[in-house]
Each structure stands twice: as C-alpha cells, then as structure tokens.
Short mmCIF file of C-alpha atoms in Angstrom, two decimals:
data_model
loop_
_atom_site.label_atom_id
_atom_site.label_comp_id
_atom_site.label_asym_id
_atom_site.label_seq_id
_atom_site.Cartn_x
_atom_site.Cartn_y
_atom_site.Cartn_z
CA MET A 26 -11.10 -21.86 26.93
CA LYS A 27 -11.85 -23.11 23.43
CA GLY A 28 -13.84 -20.96 21.02
CA ILE A 29 -17.46 -21.63 20.27
CA GLY A 30 -16.48 -23.30 17.00
CA HIS A 31 -14.55 -26.05 18.80
CA TRP A 32 -17.15 -27.43 21.19
CA ARG A 33 -16.58 -31.13 21.32
CA GLY A 34 -19.38 -33.36 20.25
CA ASN A 35 -20.16 -36.77 21.68
CA ARG A 36 -22.87 -39.40 21.36
CA LEU A 37 -25.18 -37.33 23.55
CA THR A 38 -24.90 -34.25 21.34
CA ALA A 39 -25.25 -36.47 18.28
CA ALA A 40 -28.52 -37.87 19.62
CA ALA A 41 -29.68 -34.37 20.57
CA SER A 42 -28.89 -33.07 17.06
CA LEU A 43 -30.79 -35.91 15.42
CA LEU A 44 -33.71 -35.34 17.79
CA LEU A 45 -33.68 -31.61 17.01
CA GLY A 46 -33.67 -32.43 13.30
CA ALA A 47 -36.57 -34.84 13.70
CA MET A 48 -38.57 -32.17 15.56
CA ILE A 49 -37.91 -29.58 12.84
CA GLY A 50 -38.91 -32.22 10.33
CA LEU A 51 -42.18 -33.05 12.07
CA LEU A 52 -43.13 -29.38 12.33
CA SER A 53 -42.28 -28.84 8.66
CA VAL A 54 -44.26 -31.89 7.59
CA SER A 55 -47.26 -30.70 9.55
CA ALA A 56 -47.13 -27.16 8.06
CA PHE A 57 -46.44 -28.43 4.56
CA ARG A 58 -49.15 -31.10 4.53
CA GLY A 59 -51.58 -28.52 5.90
CA MET A 60 -51.35 -26.76 2.54
CA TRP A 61 -52.80 -29.82 0.82
CA GLU A 62 -56.03 -29.78 2.81
CA PRO A 63 -58.75 -27.57 1.33
CA ASP A 64 -60.19 -25.05 3.78
CA PRO A 65 -63.71 -26.02 4.83
CA VAL A 66 -66.66 -24.33 3.14
CA PHE A 67 -69.99 -24.06 4.95
CA PRO A 68 -72.66 -23.66 2.27
CA SER A 69 -75.86 -21.77 2.89
CA PRO A 70 -78.87 -23.88 3.89
CA TRP A 71 -80.40 -23.14 0.50
CA LEU A 72 -77.76 -25.08 -1.40
CA THR A 73 -79.50 -27.43 -3.85
CA ARG A 74 -76.60 -29.80 -4.39
CA LYS A 75 -72.86 -30.01 -4.08
CA ALA A 76 -71.06 -31.74 -6.90
CA MET A 77 -67.41 -32.19 -7.86
CA LEU A 78 -65.78 -31.16 -11.12
CA ALA A 79 -65.13 -34.86 -11.73
CA ASP A 80 -68.90 -35.37 -11.96
CA TYR A 81 -68.74 -33.31 -15.15
CA HIS A 82 -65.37 -34.59 -16.40
CA PRO A 83 -64.74 -38.03 -14.82
CA ALA A 84 -61.04 -38.11 -15.73
CA LEU A 85 -60.47 -35.59 -12.89
CA LYS A 86 -61.64 -38.03 -10.23
CA ASN A 87 -59.02 -38.53 -7.48
CA THR A 88 -56.71 -35.94 -9.02
CA PRO A 89 -55.54 -32.68 -7.38
CA GLY A 90 -57.58 -30.81 -9.99
CA ASP A 91 -60.93 -32.02 -8.69
CA THR A 92 -62.86 -29.31 -6.88
CA GLU A 93 -66.26 -28.50 -5.39
CA VAL A 94 -69.10 -27.21 -7.55
CA PHE A 95 -71.98 -25.64 -5.60
CA VAL A 96 -75.36 -25.52 -7.34
CA PHE A 97 -78.24 -23.31 -6.17
CA GLU A 98 -81.59 -23.60 -7.90
CA GLY A 99 -84.56 -21.29 -7.43
CA GLY A 100 -88.24 -22.13 -7.43
CA GLU A 101 -88.96 -20.07 -10.55
CA PRO A 102 -87.50 -20.88 -13.96
CA GLY A 103 -84.97 -18.40 -15.26
CA GLY A 104 -81.43 -18.11 -16.55
CA SER A 105 -78.29 -19.76 -15.24
CA LEU A 106 -75.15 -18.13 -13.95
CA LEU A 107 -71.67 -19.56 -13.36
CA VAL A 108 -69.32 -17.76 -10.94
CA THR A 109 -65.73 -18.91 -10.59
CA GLY A 110 -63.20 -17.81 -7.99
CA GLY A 111 -59.69 -19.13 -7.48
CA VAL A 112 -58.82 -19.56 -11.14
CA HIS A 113 -55.71 -17.84 -9.79
CA ALA A 114 -55.38 -18.96 -6.18
CA ASN A 115 -53.22 -15.98 -5.13
CA GLU A 116 -56.06 -13.57 -5.91
CA ALA A 117 -57.79 -13.73 -2.56
CA ALA A 118 -60.79 -11.50 -3.30
CA GLY A 119 -61.89 -13.72 -6.19
CA PHE A 120 -61.99 -16.79 -3.97
CA MET A 121 -63.47 -14.86 -1.04
CA ALA A 122 -66.30 -13.30 -3.07
CA ALA A 123 -67.23 -16.75 -4.44
CA LEU A 124 -67.11 -18.12 -0.89
CA LEU A 125 -69.39 -15.31 0.28
CA LEU A 126 -71.90 -16.37 -2.38
CA VAL A 127 -71.73 -20.04 -1.39
CA GLU A 128 -72.20 -19.29 2.32
CA ASN A 129 -75.11 -16.81 1.93
CA LEU A 130 -76.91 -17.38 -1.32
CA LYS A 131 -80.61 -18.13 -1.70
CA VAL A 132 -81.62 -18.33 -5.34
CA GLU A 133 -85.23 -17.35 -6.04
CA LYS A 134 -85.25 -17.58 -9.83
CA GLY A 135 -83.03 -19.53 -12.20
CA LYS A 136 -79.83 -21.35 -11.28
CA VAL A 137 -76.45 -20.27 -9.91
CA VAL A 138 -73.37 -22.49 -10.04
CA VAL A 139 -70.35 -21.40 -7.98
CA ILE A 140 -66.84 -22.89 -8.15
CA PRO A 141 -64.84 -21.05 -5.46
CA ARG A 142 -61.56 -22.95 -5.95
CA ALA A 143 -61.49 -23.38 -9.70
CA ASN A 144 -57.81 -24.37 -9.71
CA ALA A 145 -57.69 -26.53 -6.58
CA SER A 146 -54.10 -27.58 -7.25
CA ALA A 147 -52.95 -23.94 -7.17
CA PHE A 148 -54.25 -23.68 -3.59
CA THR A 149 -51.85 -26.44 -2.46
CA HIS A 150 -48.66 -24.39 -2.86
CA SER A 151 -47.47 -20.82 -2.45
CA GLU A 152 -46.10 -18.36 -4.98
CA PRO A 153 -42.44 -19.44 -5.34
CA GLN A 154 -39.58 -17.06 -4.46
CA GLU A 155 -41.93 -14.42 -3.11
CA GLY A 156 -41.90 -15.17 0.62
CA SER A 157 -45.68 -15.44 0.34
CA PRO A 158 -47.59 -16.18 3.52
CA GLN A 159 -49.14 -19.64 3.53
CA ARG A 160 -52.34 -18.45 5.21
CA TYR A 161 -54.29 -15.35 6.20
CA GLY A 162 -56.97 -14.93 8.83
CA ILE A 163 -60.41 -13.34 8.65
CA GLU A 164 -62.37 -12.40 11.76
CA VAL A 165 -65.76 -14.08 11.69
CA PRO A 166 -68.47 -14.05 14.34
CA GLY A 167 -67.01 -15.96 17.24
CA GLY A 168 -63.42 -16.35 16.06
CA VAL A 169 -60.99 -16.26 13.20
CA ARG A 170 -61.14 -18.36 10.04
CA SER A 171 -57.87 -19.13 8.35
CA PHE A 172 -57.57 -19.42 4.58
CA ARG A 173 -54.86 -20.62 2.25
CA LEU A 174 -53.18 -18.09 0.00
CA GLY A 175 -52.37 -20.15 -3.05
CA ALA A 176 -50.38 -19.43 -6.19
CA ARG A 177 -51.22 -18.22 -9.68
CA LEU A 178 -50.25 -21.48 -11.38
CA THR A 179 -51.01 -25.16 -10.86
CA ASN A 180 -48.66 -26.84 -8.36
CA PRO A 181 -45.59 -28.04 -10.31
CA VAL A 182 -45.65 -31.21 -8.22
CA HIS A 183 -48.95 -32.01 -9.92
CA GLN A 184 -47.95 -30.94 -13.42
CA TRP A 185 -44.32 -31.08 -14.42
CA PRO A 186 -42.19 -30.26 -16.36
CA ASP A 187 -43.22 -27.06 -18.14
CA PRO A 188 -42.54 -26.96 -21.88
CA SER A 189 -40.23 -24.26 -23.26
CA LEU A 190 -43.19 -22.80 -25.11
CA PHE A 191 -46.81 -23.71 -24.60
CA ARG A 192 -49.40 -23.88 -27.34
CA THR A 193 -52.70 -23.27 -25.60
CA PRO A 194 -55.71 -25.44 -26.47
CA ALA A 195 -57.02 -22.37 -28.33
CA GLY A 196 -53.87 -22.33 -30.48
CA GLN A 197 -51.82 -19.42 -29.14
CA ILE A 198 -48.12 -19.86 -28.31
CA VAL A 199 -47.17 -18.48 -24.90
CA ALA A 200 -44.36 -18.92 -22.34
CA GLY A 201 -43.91 -22.49 -21.07
CA ALA A 202 -44.99 -21.83 -17.48
CA GLU A 203 -48.38 -20.70 -18.74
CA ALA A 204 -49.12 -24.39 -19.29
CA ARG A 205 -50.04 -24.32 -15.58
CA ASN A 206 -52.12 -21.13 -15.84
CA LEU A 207 -55.78 -22.14 -15.86
CA ASN A 208 -56.70 -18.82 -17.42
CA ARG A 209 -54.59 -19.62 -20.49
CA CYS A 210 -55.84 -23.19 -20.84
CA PHE A 211 -59.49 -22.63 -21.78
CA PRO A 212 -61.33 -24.30 -23.46
CA GLY A 213 -59.15 -27.14 -22.22
CA ARG A 214 -58.45 -30.59 -23.56
CA PRO A 215 -60.30 -33.71 -22.31
CA ARG A 216 -57.09 -35.78 -22.32
CA GLY A 217 -54.60 -32.96 -21.84
CA SER A 218 -52.50 -31.88 -18.86
CA LEU A 219 -54.10 -31.48 -15.43
CA THR A 220 -54.70 -27.76 -15.97
CA GLU A 221 -56.17 -28.35 -19.41
CA GLN A 222 -58.46 -31.01 -17.99
CA VAL A 223 -59.66 -28.64 -15.25
CA ALA A 224 -60.40 -26.07 -17.97
CA TRP A 225 -62.25 -28.74 -19.94
CA GLY A 226 -64.19 -29.68 -16.77
CA ILE A 227 -65.35 -26.08 -16.34
CA LEU A 228 -66.50 -25.99 -19.98
CA GLU A 229 -68.38 -29.23 -19.26
CA VAL A 230 -70.09 -27.50 -16.31
CA ILE A 231 -71.14 -24.74 -18.73
CA ARG A 232 -72.50 -27.28 -21.21
CA GLN A 233 -74.15 -29.72 -18.80
CA GLU A 234 -75.71 -27.09 -16.53
CA GLY A 235 -76.93 -25.02 -19.48
CA ILE A 236 -75.11 -21.91 -18.29
CA GLY A 237 -75.98 -18.67 -20.08
CA LEU A 238 -73.79 -16.16 -18.23
CA GLY A 239 -70.34 -16.70 -16.72
CA ILE A 240 -68.43 -14.39 -14.40
CA ASP A 241 -64.80 -15.12 -13.54
CA LEU A 242 -63.51 -13.30 -10.43
CA HIS A 243 -59.89 -12.15 -10.45
CA GLU A 244 -57.47 -9.60 -9.03
CA SER A 245 -54.43 -7.89 -10.45
CA SER A 246 -51.49 -5.76 -9.38
CA PRO A 247 -52.21 -2.06 -8.80
CA GLU A 248 -49.62 -1.19 -11.47
CA TYR A 249 -51.35 -3.36 -14.11
CA PRO A 250 -53.56 -1.42 -16.54
CA VAL A 251 -56.45 -3.93 -16.64
CA ILE A 252 -57.70 -3.27 -13.13
CA ASN A 253 -60.94 -2.21 -11.43
CA ALA A 254 -62.29 -3.52 -14.66
CA ILE A 255 -65.05 -5.51 -16.30
CA VAL A 256 -63.57 -7.48 -19.18
CA PHE A 257 -66.33 -8.59 -21.52
CA HIS A 258 -66.82 -10.96 -24.43
CA GLU A 259 -68.64 -9.24 -27.29
CA LYS A 260 -71.76 -11.31 -26.51
CA ALA A 261 -71.89 -9.56 -23.12
CA ALA A 262 -70.97 -6.05 -24.32
CA GLU A 263 -74.38 -4.48 -23.81
CA MET A 264 -74.78 -6.01 -20.36
CA ALA A 265 -71.33 -4.87 -19.31
CA ALA A 266 -72.01 -1.30 -20.43
CA VAL A 267 -75.32 -1.14 -18.53
CA ALA A 268 -73.69 -2.66 -15.44
CA GLN A 269 -70.84 -0.15 -15.59
CA MET A 270 -73.28 2.75 -15.62
CA ASP A 271 -75.17 1.31 -12.64
CA LEU A 272 -71.91 0.89 -10.75
CA GLN A 273 -70.88 4.47 -11.53
CA PHE A 274 -74.17 5.64 -10.03
CA GLU A 275 -73.27 3.64 -6.91
CA GLY A 276 -69.96 5.46 -6.69
CA LEU A 277 -67.89 2.48 -7.87
CA ASP A 278 -65.49 3.29 -10.66
CA PHE A 279 -65.09 0.43 -13.16
CA ARG A 280 -63.53 0.58 -16.57
CA LEU A 281 -64.71 -1.53 -19.48
CA GLU A 282 -62.23 -3.68 -21.35
CA ALA A 283 -63.25 -5.60 -24.45
CA SER A 284 -61.87 -9.15 -24.59
CA PRO A 285 -59.35 -9.10 -27.46
CA ARG A 286 -60.19 -11.64 -30.14
CA ASN A 287 -56.52 -12.55 -30.57
CA LEU A 288 -55.76 -13.16 -26.88
CA ARG A 289 -56.66 -16.80 -26.54
CA GLY A 290 -57.11 -19.23 -23.69
CA LEU A 291 -58.74 -16.80 -21.24
CA SER A 292 -62.15 -17.35 -19.68
CA HIS A 293 -63.69 -14.17 -21.06
CA ARG A 294 -62.75 -15.24 -24.58
CA GLU A 295 -63.12 -19.03 -24.66
CA TRP A 296 -66.24 -19.36 -22.49
CA GLY A 297 -67.93 -17.13 -25.03
CA ASP A 298 -66.42 -18.70 -28.16
CA HIS A 299 -66.55 -22.36 -27.08
CA GLY A 300 -69.22 -22.35 -24.38
CA GLY A 301 -71.49 -20.00 -26.31
CA ILE A 302 -72.24 -17.92 -23.20
CA ARG A 303 -72.01 -14.29 -22.19
CA ALA A 304 -68.63 -14.24 -20.48
CA LEU A 305 -67.21 -11.57 -18.18
CA LEU A 306 -64.13 -11.26 -16.01
CA LEU A 307 -63.84 -8.89 -13.05
CA GLU A 308 -60.58 -7.43 -11.70
CA THR A 309 -59.88 -5.76 -8.35
CA PRO A 310 -56.50 -4.42 -7.17
CA ASN A 311 -54.41 -6.65 -4.93
CA PRO A 312 -51.13 -5.19 -3.60
CA VAL A 313 -49.81 -8.52 -2.25
CA GLN A 314 -49.44 -9.92 -5.78
CA GLY A 315 -47.83 -6.82 -7.25
CA ARG A 316 -44.16 -6.27 -8.04
CA LEU A 317 -43.79 -3.06 -6.03
CA LYS A 318 -44.94 -4.42 -2.68
CA GLY A 319 -42.87 -4.49 0.46
CA ARG A 320 -42.94 -7.45 2.79
CA PRO A 321 -45.73 -9.89 1.87
CA THR A 322 -47.54 -10.65 5.11
CA PRO A 323 -50.94 -12.11 6.02
CA GLU A 324 -51.90 -8.57 7.10
CA LEU A 325 -51.10 -7.21 3.64
CA VAL A 326 -53.48 -9.76 2.11
CA VAL A 327 -56.27 -8.49 4.37
CA THR A 328 -55.54 -4.77 4.67
CA GLY A 329 -53.98 -4.17 1.26
CA ARG A 330 -52.00 -1.39 2.90
CA ASP A 331 -48.41 -1.09 1.68
CA PRO A 332 -46.04 1.88 2.02
CA PHE A 333 -44.33 1.24 -1.32
CA TYR A 334 -47.62 1.28 -3.20
CA LEU A 335 -48.47 4.50 -1.41
CA LYS A 336 -45.24 5.97 -2.72
CA ALA A 337 -45.91 4.63 -6.22
CA ALA A 338 -49.38 6.20 -6.11
CA GLY A 339 -47.79 9.53 -5.16
CA LEU A 340 -45.56 9.23 -8.24
CA GLY A 341 -48.58 8.52 -10.45
CA ARG A 342 -47.42 5.00 -11.30
CA LEU A 343 -50.63 3.14 -10.44
CA PHE A 344 -53.81 2.61 -12.39
CA ILE A 345 -56.05 2.92 -9.33
CA PRO A 346 -56.62 5.56 -6.68
CA TYR A 347 -54.57 4.41 -3.70
CA ASP A 348 -54.26 6.20 -0.37
CA THR A 349 -53.44 5.43 3.24
CA ALA A 350 -56.60 3.31 3.51
CA GLY A 351 -54.96 0.79 1.15
CA ALA A 352 -57.09 -1.73 -0.72
CA PRO A 353 -58.67 -3.90 2.00
CA LEU A 354 -59.89 -7.38 1.13
CA SER A 355 -63.42 -6.45 2.28
CA TRP A 356 -63.50 -3.54 -0.16
CA ARG A 357 -62.23 -5.74 -2.98
CA VAL A 358 -64.81 -8.44 -2.22
CA ALA A 359 -67.52 -5.76 -1.99
CA ARG A 360 -66.56 -4.50 -5.46
CA HIS A 361 -66.87 -8.02 -6.88
CA LEU A 362 -70.22 -8.44 -5.18
CA ALA A 363 -71.52 -5.07 -6.41
CA ALA A 364 -70.37 -5.83 -9.95
CA VAL A 365 -71.98 -9.28 -10.01
CA GLU A 366 -75.25 -7.77 -8.74
CA ALA A 367 -75.08 -5.00 -11.35
CA ILE A 368 -74.42 -7.53 -14.12
CA LEU A 369 -77.43 -9.59 -13.02
CA ALA A 370 -79.58 -6.45 -12.97
CA SER A 371 -78.44 -5.58 -16.48
CA LEU A 372 -79.12 -9.16 -17.64
CA GLU A 373 -82.69 -8.69 -16.46
CA GLU A 374 -82.94 -5.51 -18.53
CA VAL A 375 -81.32 -6.95 -21.65
CA GLU A 376 -82.73 -10.51 -21.53
CA PRO A 377 -85.63 -10.71 -19.04
CA ASP A 378 -86.26 -14.42 -19.81
CA LEU A 379 -82.70 -15.30 -18.75
CA ALA A 380 -82.81 -13.36 -15.48
CA VAL A 381 -81.49 -14.79 -12.24
CA ALA A 382 -82.81 -13.51 -8.92
CA TRP A 383 -81.39 -14.16 -5.48
CA SER A 384 -81.53 -12.99 -1.90
CA GLY A 385 -79.52 -13.54 1.26
CA LEU A 386 -76.49 -11.57 0.14
CA PRO A 387 -75.31 -8.48 2.02
CA GLU A 388 -75.34 -5.12 0.31
CA TRP A 389 -71.83 -4.19 -0.87
CA ARG A 390 -71.61 -1.20 1.48
CA ALA A 391 -72.31 -3.50 4.44
CA VAL A 392 -69.35 -5.69 3.40
CA VAL A 393 -67.12 -2.60 3.30
CA GLU A 394 -68.34 -1.30 6.65
CA GLN A 395 -68.58 -4.54 8.63
CA GLY A 396 -65.87 -6.55 6.91
CA VAL A 397 -66.29 -9.67 4.81
CA GLY A 398 -65.90 -11.88 7.88
CA ALA A 399 -69.20 -10.65 9.28
CA PHE A 400 -70.91 -12.49 6.43
CA LEU A 401 -68.99 -15.75 6.58
CA ARG A 402 -70.03 -18.62 8.77
CA PRO A 403 -68.13 -19.38 11.96
CA GLY A 404 -65.26 -21.77 11.37
CA THR A 405 -66.91 -24.39 13.53
CA GLY A 406 -69.63 -24.78 10.94
CA GLY A 407 -72.37 -23.48 13.22
CA GLY A 408 -76.03 -23.69 12.38
CA PRO A 409 -77.73 -21.96 9.48
CA ARG A 410 -77.98 -18.19 9.68
CA THR A 411 -81.05 -16.38 8.59
CA ASP A 412 -79.92 -12.81 9.15
CA GLY A 413 -77.59 -10.83 6.96
CA GLY A 414 -74.62 -11.29 9.25
CA GLY A 415 -73.70 -8.83 11.96
CA GLY A 416 -71.39 -9.58 14.85
CA VAL A 417 -67.81 -8.49 14.63
CA ALA A 418 -66.83 -5.19 13.15
CA GLY A 419 -64.80 -6.64 10.33
CA GLN A 420 -61.20 -7.70 10.16
CA ALA A 421 -58.24 -5.40 10.46
CA GLY A 422 -58.31 -2.79 7.80
CA GLY A 423 -61.60 -4.02 6.44
CA GLY A 424 -63.67 -1.43 8.23
CA ALA A 425 -64.32 2.16 7.33
CA ARG A 426 -63.43 2.61 3.70
CA ARG A 427 -62.88 5.44 1.32
CA PRO A 428 -65.75 7.52 -0.04
CA PRO A 429 -66.70 7.06 -3.68
CA GLN A 430 -63.49 7.18 -5.65
CA PRO A 431 -62.37 9.71 -8.11
CA GLY A 432 -61.51 8.57 -11.62
CA ARG A 433 -58.30 7.08 -12.79
CA PRO A 434 -55.26 9.05 -11.69
CA MET B 1026 -42.27 -46.79 -10.48
CA MET B 1027 -38.90 -48.59 -10.45
CA LEU B 1028 -37.18 -45.28 -11.04
CA GLN B 1029 -38.95 -43.77 -8.05
CA LEU B 1030 -38.01 -46.75 -5.87
CA ALA B 1031 -34.38 -46.47 -6.95
CA TYR B 1032 -34.42 -42.76 -6.18
CA ARG B 1033 -35.80 -43.34 -2.72
CA LEU B 1034 -33.24 -46.09 -2.07
CA ILE B 1035 -30.44 -43.67 -2.94
CA VAL B 1036 -32.01 -41.06 -0.65
CA LEU B 1037 -32.16 -43.56 2.22
CA CYS B 1038 -28.53 -44.58 1.66
CA PHE B 1039 -27.39 -40.96 1.79
CA ALA B 1040 -29.60 -40.34 4.83
CA ALA B 1041 -27.97 -43.34 6.56
CA PHE B 1042 -24.55 -41.91 5.72
CA LEU B 1043 -25.55 -38.56 7.26
CA VAL B 1044 -26.87 -40.26 10.42
CA ARG B 1045 -23.55 -42.10 10.76
CA TYR B 1046 -21.65 -38.87 10.16
CA VAL B 1047 -23.60 -37.11 12.95
CA TRP B 1048 -23.01 -40.05 15.25
CA GLU B 1049 -19.24 -40.15 14.65
CA GLU B 1050 -18.52 -36.44 14.28
CA LYS B 1051 -16.51 -34.78 17.06
CA ASN B 1052 -17.53 -31.15 16.48
CA VAL B 1053 -20.96 -30.35 17.84
CA TRP B 1054 -21.72 -27.65 15.20
CA ASN B 1055 -20.96 -30.09 12.43
CA GLN B 1056 -23.33 -32.51 14.11
CA VAL B 1057 -26.14 -29.94 14.24
CA GLY B 1058 -25.49 -28.78 10.68
CA ALA B 1059 -25.49 -32.29 9.29
CA ALA B 1060 -28.69 -33.13 11.19
CA VAL B 1061 -30.45 -30.13 9.64
CA VAL B 1062 -29.17 -31.06 6.16
CA LEU B 1063 -30.40 -34.58 6.79
CA VAL B 1064 -33.89 -33.36 7.62
CA LEU B 1065 -34.10 -31.00 4.65
CA PHE B 1066 -32.83 -33.72 2.35
CA VAL B 1067 -35.31 -36.33 3.53
CA LEU B 1068 -38.22 -33.88 3.49
CA ARG B 1069 -37.40 -32.74 -0.01
CA ALA B 1070 -37.15 -36.29 -1.25
CA PHE B 1071 -40.25 -37.74 0.36
CA LEU B 1072 -42.67 -34.86 0.86
CA TRP B 1073 -42.40 -33.57 -2.70
CA LYS B 1074 -43.57 -36.83 -4.14
#
C-alpha cells in the first residue's frame, strides 16, 4: 500500500480541491468583509440629531474616516461637552462607555456631543501580529450583542504607506507608524492624510458646536504608568483636581497627570491649545492590549482576567491593583462613567454657567454589579427604554467586583 | 488605475496557472495545497483593495 503522501489525484480530486478552496474563500470573504461593517448603535429616544463627521469636514464624505456624531441638547441653556470613544479602536472600554452614553442619555441642560467611533477606519481591521479576536460579545437583555475589537491605528489599507518619520500637524517628529495614530494627529490638517483629516473633523466639531469641555476616553496596558488616570490640559486643572477628590470619596482611585506641553498631537494637548477648550483624557487598564498578556481571546476583552498579569502583579510590575477578579470591561466602563460624572459635577462648581446636566445614565456601581450589557439596548433595536436597565446579570466576569481599591502598589 | 488593472490581470493569469496546475497534478496533496494557495492569493489580491 502506498503512503499517504502518494495518493493519486485525478480530475475528481482536482475539482474537489478547487471546490474546497472556493468554500474556504467564501467563508474568509464573509468574515473579512464583516469587519468593514460598523456595529449598529441604537441611540436613546432623547437624541436630538445624528450627524456625520463629514457634515463638519466635507472632505471626509464617502471615506472610511467618516463616522457618526450624536448630538443631545437639553431644554435649558448651559455648557457643551464632547465625549469621544474609539480614538484607539482596540481600547474597548472607551468605545463602550461612549456607546452607553449614546444609548441612555437624556440631556436636561446644555449640549452633549458623543463620537463613539472617533477613528472609524481603525475599527475595520485588527491589531496585526497579535492574534487579536475580531469580535467580542456582551450579554444584553434578551441576547448577546457582538462588537468589533479594532486596532490602535488607522487601517493601512486606507492610509498607506507610512513615512519613516512622521511630523505631526503640531510639529513633533515621531515614528512613521504614528501617522495613522489619531491621538498623534491633532489638531489635524484639512487636506492631510485620512487620519489628519479625521482629527481636523473633530476640531471642526469643537468649533462648530461651540464645545467648552472635551473628554477623550482611552485605555492602556496595566504595565503602563499613565493608567487609572485623568490627564488634563492646564485649562482643566482645577476641574480635574476637584473631580479626583470626588472620585476618591467614591472609592475610585485615580491619579492626576498634567498634559506635557512638549508632547504634541494628543487630544488633551491640542484640543486645549487649538480648540480653546478644557480638555481631559481618561485611562483605564486593559489587559488585552498589554505586552504581558497570554492568549488574546474575546473572553479576555470582557473579563480582563489573565494569569500572566496576575503573576506580574505579584511581582510588583504593574501600575494598578490587579487580583483574581481581573479588570472586567464593566468595571472599566463604570470607571469612565464615574469620572465623566465627577468632571461634570466639578464643572458645575468651577463654572456654573457652563454646566451640563443629564439623566438616564446608570450609577457606576450598578454598571459594575449588573454588567454594562444590562444598560445597552437589545441588538434587535427594540423600543425605547425608560427604566435604568435591569434584566441580565451582566456578562461573564462583569459581575461582582472588587471593593474600593487600595492605592498604587 | 491602469497600474491596478495591470496588477489584477497578472493576478488572474497566475490564478489561471494555479487552476491548471490543480487540474493536471497527479498527487492529491499537491492539488489541495495549490488550491489553498490559489484561494489565499486571490483573496489577498482582491479583498485588500
């Protein structure tokens, strides 16, 4: 009998091989093209209007950089707030917290503008060479909603090639790949690369909507020093300090980081310098984007529980408290939510005329206890909800969470 | 535009060569391997536009 390596082929096996190849191809095409479709967003019934970034910077029309801009206006005059998520599309809690706002918000006073997928192109691909999952699932009332896990940078298919070195629109020279990093491209260029144009579009939102306060939601690796942090432009220093104290009283440990004047191109610097607003950036810890993680899985995105980070924490290598509970997505989103609320409260204290008031959002502890999915709309786009959520007991790992944390290890 | 058309023509020519190879090949594992290469090649060329 001949060995397995010498099976004779014929026309039948040739046809079968080609058919097999075509089937693999069709499945791949379907999975790959699925990454290009933005996940649906079901705005709260109190949404005033939905615009696109191209409405503020028309050159973005019909480009992969165009993205939704959700505007909520209250009955009373007041200040105006911009919240961005997804400036880095691999930082799930930033996107998810912005989505939570869009799907629950009712603005009573002033105006709130939310851009949940600030770098829409970065959501169309995955972090290269990382084995990153394409999607992760969140339990919502009545089912599971699936979300794209994007990448830090703009899709190279949309902006290519990278220069060897990149001079940011603000004048700093950085590594070439940073040309696709939206948070190095502020304040943008109106006729620049796709990423620079998106940055310019966001500055146009700030100008045209008369924004006074901007909060950019991010995440970072647990081994990165700027974490569990409020990074503030000097115009927002007082507000940030008041907010930090309020958060400490709530049992949430945040550190304050001043935006360095010589670190250019970042939202917390250029929104303040070029947009003239109080600019802040929030960071939560995300193990799936760190260098020490084990296998990157959809579960790791949601539970934030990783044995290698646990070991690193035991060795004192992390900048956050990290235990067997991990860093669940619900806890990270809750931290963003609590920080945004605290910043708004401090704005009211510091500048009462510029205050923004809202309702409809869950309390941060409820997000930790019930899971972020309890406060998202069902994937089918069911009718408007008037309660604060309820239903399922949160996604895996998003439930019972640590008590108030100790300080930095 | 012309460059892209030329590139895709070259891709199609090579794809046609691979299809012929699979059709004529006498070893079944070579057939399967070439079919998979064919698919990856075509996907890479056309999906990553």
